[in-house]
Amino acid sequence: MERDYQPSVIESIVQAAWDADGVFRRTEDPNKPKFYCLCMFPYPSGKLHMGHVRNYTIGDVISRYLTMNGYNVLQPMGWDAFGMPAENAAIKNQVPPAAWTYDNIAHMRGQLKQLGFGYDWDRELATCTPEYYRWEQWLFTRMIERGLAYRKKARVNWDPVDQTVLANEQVIDGRGWRSGALVEQREIDQWFIRITDYADQLLEDLETVDWPDQVKTMQRNWIGRSQGVQFSFERPGHGDRLEVYTTRPDTIMGITYVAVAPSHPIAVSAAQQQPALAAFLAECTQMKVAEADLAQAPKRGMATGESVIHPLTGEEIPIWVANFVLMDYGSGAVMAVPAHDQRDWEFATQYGLPIKAVIAPQEADPSYDLTTAAWTEKTGITINSGVFDGLTFEQAFAAVAARLTELGIGQITTNYRLRDWGIGRQRYWGCPIPVLHTDEGIKPVRDQDLPVVLPEDVVVDGQGSPLVRRRDFVDTIDPDTQRPAQRETDTFDTFMESSWYYARFASAFSQDAMLDQNANYWLPVDLYIGGIEHAILHLLYARFFHKVLRDLGLVSSDEPFKKLLTQGMVLKDGSKMSKSKGNTVDPQALIDQYGADTVRLFTMFAAPPEQSLEWSDDGVAGAHRFLKRVYSLVCDAVERDDATAPWTPDQLSEDARELYRKLHQTIAKVSDDIGRRYHFNTAIAAVMELVNQMQRFEPTKPADRAMYREAIEQVVLLLSPITPHLSTYLWQALGQTRPLHTVAWPTVDADALTRDVLTLVVQVNGKLRARLEVAATASEAEILAQARSEPQVQKFLEGMTEMKAIVVPQKLVNFVVKPA
RNA sequence: GCGAGCGUGGUGGAACUGGUAGACACACAGGACUUAAAAUCCUGAGGCAGAAAUGCCGUGCGGGUUCGACUCCCGCCGCUCGCACCA
């Protein structure tokens, strides 16, 4: 073996052998427990960045560890290949998006292989291929059949820079999530998917998954389920009624006005006779988005001059238009109770509308002052409410709801913040929506005519979608009537592709169905690893798709991802790596300089996965240094040719026994850190400690030498999930013939961990005063006696009265004293 | 504004169930090897006092619970993330 550690030589040899032997190819095996470990697949942007390296190393370490522990581990990889960057690159470089994308994939695949990730490449998929998206098109036509997909004219978020429609989730503070441009409102015919039909399940099944609370909370808030009452007001002289939704029916007697959204039909029709109101409405549609990002947009409104009748008092109540009322939540109109809703209070105060208290606190409450703010607690008692007086929130809610139901004008309803998912995009580089526009209306494309293939030989010039201009794509024949028809030119939101790729990996070879029975062998994903930035969008959509797939009989589980691990960001100089800040680190340069094992080791060592990772070039050099030390440790052992003769622990010298104990402590620690805690940094630190101790150890006796040799082998195994190339090479150098990837993970010799002598800590009043060597078998009385006799302890017991003594077995003794 | 998380040496971090604070590493300093440097190896190190033994202080700040608190509770300060008129 070479005296010098040469990572590039070792790594390419080892990788070639993995490739040749198909080491990571996986099939279903009923005799082993399965484990499906999935990392979020990348967008093929051109080259890997540090975030990818970190994400995929975490998954690879866990996968390799579990494989050594007898699991049948599936770890696939693919490409989230549709999306706008390809179109932008096409405009810039005059390259078709497809060619650009496939080139990037080829390069990044090479980088992933260089990093030594153990993927089953036979299952690789790219979402931009017809083999993949044909099943998405198939699923979409099933959704149309089931009424889950529908078309409606809707006000949509229009991104003027990207020239596309955005989902609500893609609008951040009134700006496009990718372009950052101010979003405008437009009316467009759109495809929607009824994710709201699954809102309850999406909410309730969160209880069943092992996800970070933070992510679950974000999803719960996003779904935003609320219980309330929907009821309607009579509109005198109009013959129709005004619907409102409230979560506070207990305050119904405090209504002093009703507010409608600026785009509400009542506001629009009232504006026809009132130029001032019309001007205000026009202003609102412009302001809506522009001011959405302001923390506290001022409340503005205008009276319509119309009114409704209070359903319980018969009073006449004015209708106002208010800019803070949302058209697409509830019915776009609210009952206003300024005494008990802060928004209503601010509005009423501004426009001089009456404030009527109908809830009083049960006990004196200094925050109850309706001249300064609304009182919105649900802990009060109803007042000024006639027959409803003296009730708690729950009682009043039930009584008012019952009364409105009895009158036939209302009922208890559940509302959601979550909206249906608009999935159409006016972009070229995406999956074609498989429908035809015929003279009989819109029709889904028949199964036998799928896939609708996206033409790849196009010129993208930024002037709208090239698909619209492709007559050979657009013009077709309605198979039912044989008359001309046009294909839809909108494509799917790319979140559609990423919503089911995890399932396709598990059924990658199925030719004539979206998924086959193997999907149920692998699913659900046991561990899903990725960035927290996908906490809402991607993870919610994928959960929704999974339930749809389940209802179509394609999968048998309720949830796609059993456990979720969200990794932190990679930082440089305290902030996120970005091109604009110029603080990026290119993983390729590091692989070239130090090798993949060093890069893997450092990214795992620098911080635990959920935390952000501060990049340090010096730290990488340090990680490399450690691997060189391990390398030369093995080198020395190979040169010395220590015998592997049989030996027993009682033949070991004192020092050797201590090292042997350290070895098994380390095995226990590393197993727990990798297998349970996913804290690789401390696992690595433990191996470093062991290696440090081994370097100081000079084996002389035959048994010591044999034990030392074994310890070296175990170190190589303990590091192997993290530095698989080096470990594979060293394993062979140590004369092992069995392939490393089939070797079982080291087991702990429990006897090695027991000690005859323990070190206890002695405290006086909680302060550390001495250390004590005691026999493991010593009784509490013996320990106390020994502790009291320590000079350092006596010094502090001198002249004191001992109140009590606490003995914590294996750990410490604490004397509680006070001055005599 | 609301919600969640975090705050430990010069730096990244460790201390998992309340029981030796600072493991491991980086940077730094001193030494060995070398003609010299790099590489490698050894040693040192939270702060203050002290030659040392040792003592006191110390996990954002203030309080509390406890024999004992980085860890639990209350209040503040700071940073990060998410949501932001959802009636």
XYZ file of N, CA, C and O in Angstrom, chain A residues 718-808:
364
model
N -16.456 1.889 11.311
C -17.234 2.979 11.907
C -17.253 4.210 11.011
O -18.219 4.961 10.983
N -16.175 4.422 10.290
C -16.112 5.586 9.405
C -16.759 5.323 8.051
O -17.016 6.263 7.296
N -17.010 4.068 7.733
C -17.384 3.734 6.359
C -18.667 4.394 5.846
O -18.736 4.712 4.664
N -19.691 4.655 6.659
C -20.846 5.358 6.082
C -20.490 6.774 5.636
O -21.089 7.297 4.698
N -19.505 7.368 6.307
C -19.166 8.756 6.028
C -18.067 8.846 4.973
O -18.135 9.668 4.059
N -17.055 8.010 5.094
C -15.943 8.023 4.133
C -15.843 6.649 3.466
O -14.916 5.895 3.729
N -16.813 6.336 2.606
C -16.897 4.967 2.088
C -15.726 4.572 1.175
O -15.342 3.408 1.170
N -15.163 5.541 0.445
C -14.060 5.170 -0.453
C -12.832 4.779 0.349
O -12.245 3.719 0.134
N -12.451 5.663 1.255
C -11.268 5.396 2.067
C -11.444 4.094 2.842
O -10.546 3.265 2.904
N -12.610 3.915 3.430
C -12.839 2.711 4.219
C -12.749 1.452 3.362
O -12.169 0.449 3.782
N -13.320 1.517 2.172
C -13.268 0.353 1.287
C -11.814 0.006 0.960
O -11.397 -1.162 1.015
N -11.058 1.026 0.675
C -9.647 0.817 0.312
C -8.850 0.253 1.491
O -8.099 -0.708 1.358
N -9.041 0.868 2.672
C -8.285 0.429 3.845
C -8.698 -0.977 4.275
O -7.881 -1.761 4.760
N -9.957 -1.264 4.098
C -10.480 -2.597 4.447
C -9.749 -3.677 3.654
O -9.320 -4.699 4.191
N -9.573 -3.406 2.392
C -8.837 -4.354 1.540
C -7.364 -4.383 1.923
O -6.756 -5.449 1.989
N -6.816 -3.206 2.218
C -5.402 -3.143 2.591
C -5.141 -3.950 3.857
O -4.049 -4.491 4.049
N -6.140 -4.049 4.704
C -6.003 -4.821 5.935
C -6.161 -6.326 5.676
O -6.199 -7.119 6.608
N -6.279 -6.679 4.420
C -6.309 -8.093 4.074
C -7.690 -8.720 4.086
O -7.838 -9.934 4.001
N -8.726 -7.868 4.209
C -10.086 -8.395 4.240
C -10.550 -8.697 2.823
O -10.372 -7.887 1.923
N -11.127 -9.860 2.642
C -11.562 -10.233 1.298
C -13.050 -10.006 1.085
O -13.509 -9.821 -0.031
N -13.801 -10.004 2.163
C -15.243 -9.781 2.028
C -15.491 -8.318 1.660
O -14.963 -7.415 2.303
N -16.327 -8.074 0.630
C -16.573 -6.679 0.234
C -17.143 -5.869 1.405
O -18.051 -6.346 2.091
N -16.604 -4.699 1.601
C -16.992 -3.879 2.752
C -18.494 -3.632 2.809
O -19.097 -3.645 3.875
N -19.105 -3.408 1.639
C -20.525 -3.052 1.651
C -21.419 -4.225 2.037
O -22.632 -4.063 2.154
N -20.839 -5.411 2.243
C -21.658 -6.533 2.719
C -21.321 -6.886 4.171
O -21.878 -7.828 4.728
N -20.409 -6.122 4.774
C -19.984 -6.428 6.136
C -20.984 -5.833 7.133
O -21.532 -4.756 6.902
N -21.214 -6.571 8.215
C -22.165 -6.095 9.223
C -21.528 -5.004 10.077
O -20.318 -4.998 10.300
N -22.356 -4.117 10.555
C -21.933 -3.031 11.443
C -21.375 -3.639 12.736
O -21.895 -4.645 13.220
N -20.308 -3.045 13.306
C -19.714 -3.577 14.536
C -20.740 -3.672 15.673
O -21.634 -2.826 15.780
N -20.579 -4.689 16.503
C -21.470 -4.817 17.651
C -20.696 -4.526 18.932
O -19.481 -4.693 18.996
N -21.436 -4.082 19.934
C -20.821 -3.694 21.205
C -20.626 -4.926 22.085
O -21.542 -5.734 22.234
N -19.434 -5.074 22.643
C -19.175 -6.088 23.658
C -19.518 -5.462 25.003
O -18.759 -4.669 25.550
N -20.702 -5.810 25.506
C -21.198 -5.166 26.728
C -20.241 -5.383 27.895
O -20.100 -4.515 28.763
N -19.574 -6.534 27.916
C -18.631 -6.808 29.016
C -17.481 -5.812 29.011
O -16.938 -5.481 30.062
N -17.124 -5.365 27.821
C -15.992 -4.445 27.728
C -16.310 -3.109 28.391
O -15.418 -2.380 28.798
N -17.609 -2.777 28.476
C -17.993 -1.477 29.003
C -17.972 -1.436 30.528
O -17.879 -0.372 31.118
N -18.084 -2.619 31.169
C -18.123 -2.620 32.630
C -16.749 -2.307 33.184
O -15.721 -2.698 32.635
N -16.742 -1.596 34.299
C -15.475 -1.201 34.914
C -15.429 -1.701 36.342
O -16.450 -1.773 37.022
N -14.199 -2.015 36.826
C -14.038 -2.409 38.229
C -13.952 -1.162 39.093
O -14.374 -1.138 40.228
N -13.367 -0.119 38.514
C -13.161 1.111 39.275
C -13.847 2.255 38.550
O -13.699 2.407 37.342
N -14.615 3.030 39.307
C -15.332 4.164 38.712
C -14.750 5.459 39.261
O -14.256 5.500 40.391
N -14.840 6.496 38.460
C -14.453 7.815 38.948
C -15.717 8.596 39.266
O -16.548 8.823 38.389
N -15.860 8.956 40.541
C -17.014 9.758 40.946
C -16.554 11.185 41.209
O -15.393 11.430 41.518
N -17.497 12.082 41.119
C -17.223 13.476 41.411
C -17.760 13.776 42.802
O -18.846 13.324 43.143
N -16.976 14.503 43.588
C -17.466 14.885 44.911
C -17.702 16.383 44.939
O -16.818 17.170 44.597
N -18.933 16.750 45.319
C -19.282 18.164 45.412
C -19.553 18.518 46.872
O -19.986 17.665 47.654
N -19.310 19.772 47.210
C -19.791 20.307 48.478
C -20.643 21.508 48.114
O -20.168 22.422 47.420
N -21.899 21.470 48.506
C -22.865 22.504 48.113
C -22.891 22.706 46.596
O -22.955 23.823 46.105
N -22.816 21.607 45.869
C -22.946 21.680 44.432
C -21.693 22.106 43.698
O -21.700 22.215 42.479
N -20.607 22.361 44.454
C -19.368 22.764 43.780
C -18.384 21.605 43.757
O -18.172 20.939 44.775
N -17.789 21.422 42.623
C -16.847 20.322 42.433
C -15.620 20.524 43.315
O -14.972 21.571 43.272
N -15.320 19.527 44.167
C -14.168 19.658 45.059
C -13.156 18.547 44.885
O -11.990 18.723 45.212
N -13.577 17.398 44.436
C -12.614 16.294 44.304
C -13.155 15.212 43.389
O -14.347 15.178 43.085
N -12.240 14.383 42.943
C -12.605 13.197 42.176
C -12.248 11.976 42.989
O -11.258 11.991 43.737
N -13.001 10.939 42.831
C -12.876 9.781 43.701
C -12.826 8.512 42.862
O -13.654 8.330 41.986
N -11.833 7.685 43.149
C -11.793 6.377 42.499
C -12.434 5.379 43.457
O -11.951 5.209 44.582
N -13.519 4.769 43.051
C -14.148 3.791 43.946
C -14.386 2.490 43.195
O -14.552 2.482 41.969
N -14.408 1.405 43.970
C -14.720 0.108 43.368
C -16.162 0.139 42.897
O -17.022 0.737 43.531
N -16.411 -0.500 41.750
C -17.756 -0.498 41.199
C -18.736 -1.147 42.153
O -19.924 -0.847 42.139
N -18.231 -2.003 43.014
C -19.099 -2.742 43.933
C -19.291 -2.028 45.258
O -20.035 -2.498 46.111
N -18.653 -0.883 45.435
C -18.693 -0.204 46.729
C -20.118 0.193 47.105
O -20.896 0.600 46.244
N -20.427 0.089 48.404
C -21.754 0.477 48.874
C -21.792 1.993 49.050
O -20.754 2.659 49.036
N -23.000 2.496 49.230
C -23.173 3.930 49.410
C -22.377 4.426 50.620
O -21.728 5.466 50.589
N -22.437 3.634 51.720
C -21.723 4.010 52.944
C -20.223 4.066 52.699
O -19.541 4.992 53.148
N -19.707 3.090 51.969
C -18.273 3.070 51.677
C -17.880 4.278 50.837
O -16.853 4.914 51.061
N -18.733 4.581 49.863
C -18.439 5.735 48.999
C -18.400 7.014 49.826
O -17.492 7.829 49.706
N -19.409 7.187 50.709
C -19.469 8.398 51.532
C -18.246 8.502 52.432
O -17.661 9.580 52.573
N -17.873 7.372 53.026
C -16.717 7.375 53.921
C -15.467 7.786 53.162
O -14.667 8.622 53.611
N -15.324 7.217 51.985
C -14.152 7.521 51.171
C -14.154 8.990 50.749
O -13.124 9.654 50.745
N -15.359 9.495 50.399
C -15.471 10.882 49.969
C -15.100 11.832 51.108
O -14.395 12.811 50.899
N -15.579 11.510 52.321
C -15.301 12.391 53.469
C -13.819 12.436 53.798
O -13.327 13.411 54.346
N -13.117 11.357 53.471
C -11.707 11.300 53.841
C -10.808 12.039 52.847
O -9.622 12.220 53.091
N -11.364 12.469 51.744
C -10.558 13.224 50.774
C -10.127 14.562 51.389
O -10.979 15.313 51.872
N -8.853 14.893 51.341
C -8.400 16.166 51.943
C -9.132 17.372 51.353
O -9.540 18.273 52.085
N -9.272 17.382 50.043
C -9.936 18.511 49.384
C -11.375 18.673 49.855
O -11.927 19.767 49.816
N -11.998 17.541 50.232
C -13.384 17.589 50.689
C -13.408 18.045 52.140
O -14.185 18.919 52.520
N -12.495 17.472 52.930
C -12.429 17.814 54.353
C -12.263 19.310 54.558
O -12.893 19.914 55.420
N -11.443 19.883 53.687
C -11.188 21.313 53.750
C -12.491 22.116 53.746
O -12.594 23.139 54.416
N -13.459 21.644 53.004
C -14.712 22.388 52.882
C -15.787 21.912 53.846
O -16.811 22.563 54.003
N -15.538 20.768 54.482
C -16.496 20.289 55.481
C -16.138 20.849 56.865
O -16.987 20.934 57.746
N -14.868 21.219 56.998
C -14.318 21.778 58.237
C -15.214 22.893 58.773
O -15.531 23.845 58.055
N -15.615 22.779 59.994
C -16.377 23.846 60.638
C -17.798 23.996 60.107
O -18.426 25.023 60.272
N -18.274 22.992 59.411
C -19.614 23.057 58.836
C -20.477 21.954 59.443
O -19.972 20.944 59.908
N -21.785 22.200 59.401
C -22.709 21.143 59.795
C -23.239 20.490 58.533
O -23.733 21.173 57.633
N -23.120 19.182 58.478
C -23.581 18.481 57.282
C -25.091 18.275 57.358
O -25.591 17.656 58.280
N -25.825 18.851 56.417
C -27.282 18.729 56.428
C -27.709 17.410 55.809
O -28.572 16.709 56.313
N -27.161 17.101 54.649
C -27.427 15.806 54.030
C -26.380 15.500 52.976
O -25.595 16.378 52.589
N -26.354 14.255 52.582
C -25.409 13.828 51.556
C -26.183 13.091 50.463
O -27.031 12.250 50.755
N -25.935 13.483 49.211
C -26.649 12.877 48.089
C -25.671 12.031 47.288
O -24.572 12.489 46.950
N -26.050 10.801 47.042
C -25.203 9.922 46.234
C -25.970 9.555 44.972
O -27.065 8.997 45.039
N -25.422 9.933 43.847
C -26.005 9.532 42.567
C -25.135 8.399 42.029
O -23.968 8.632 41.707
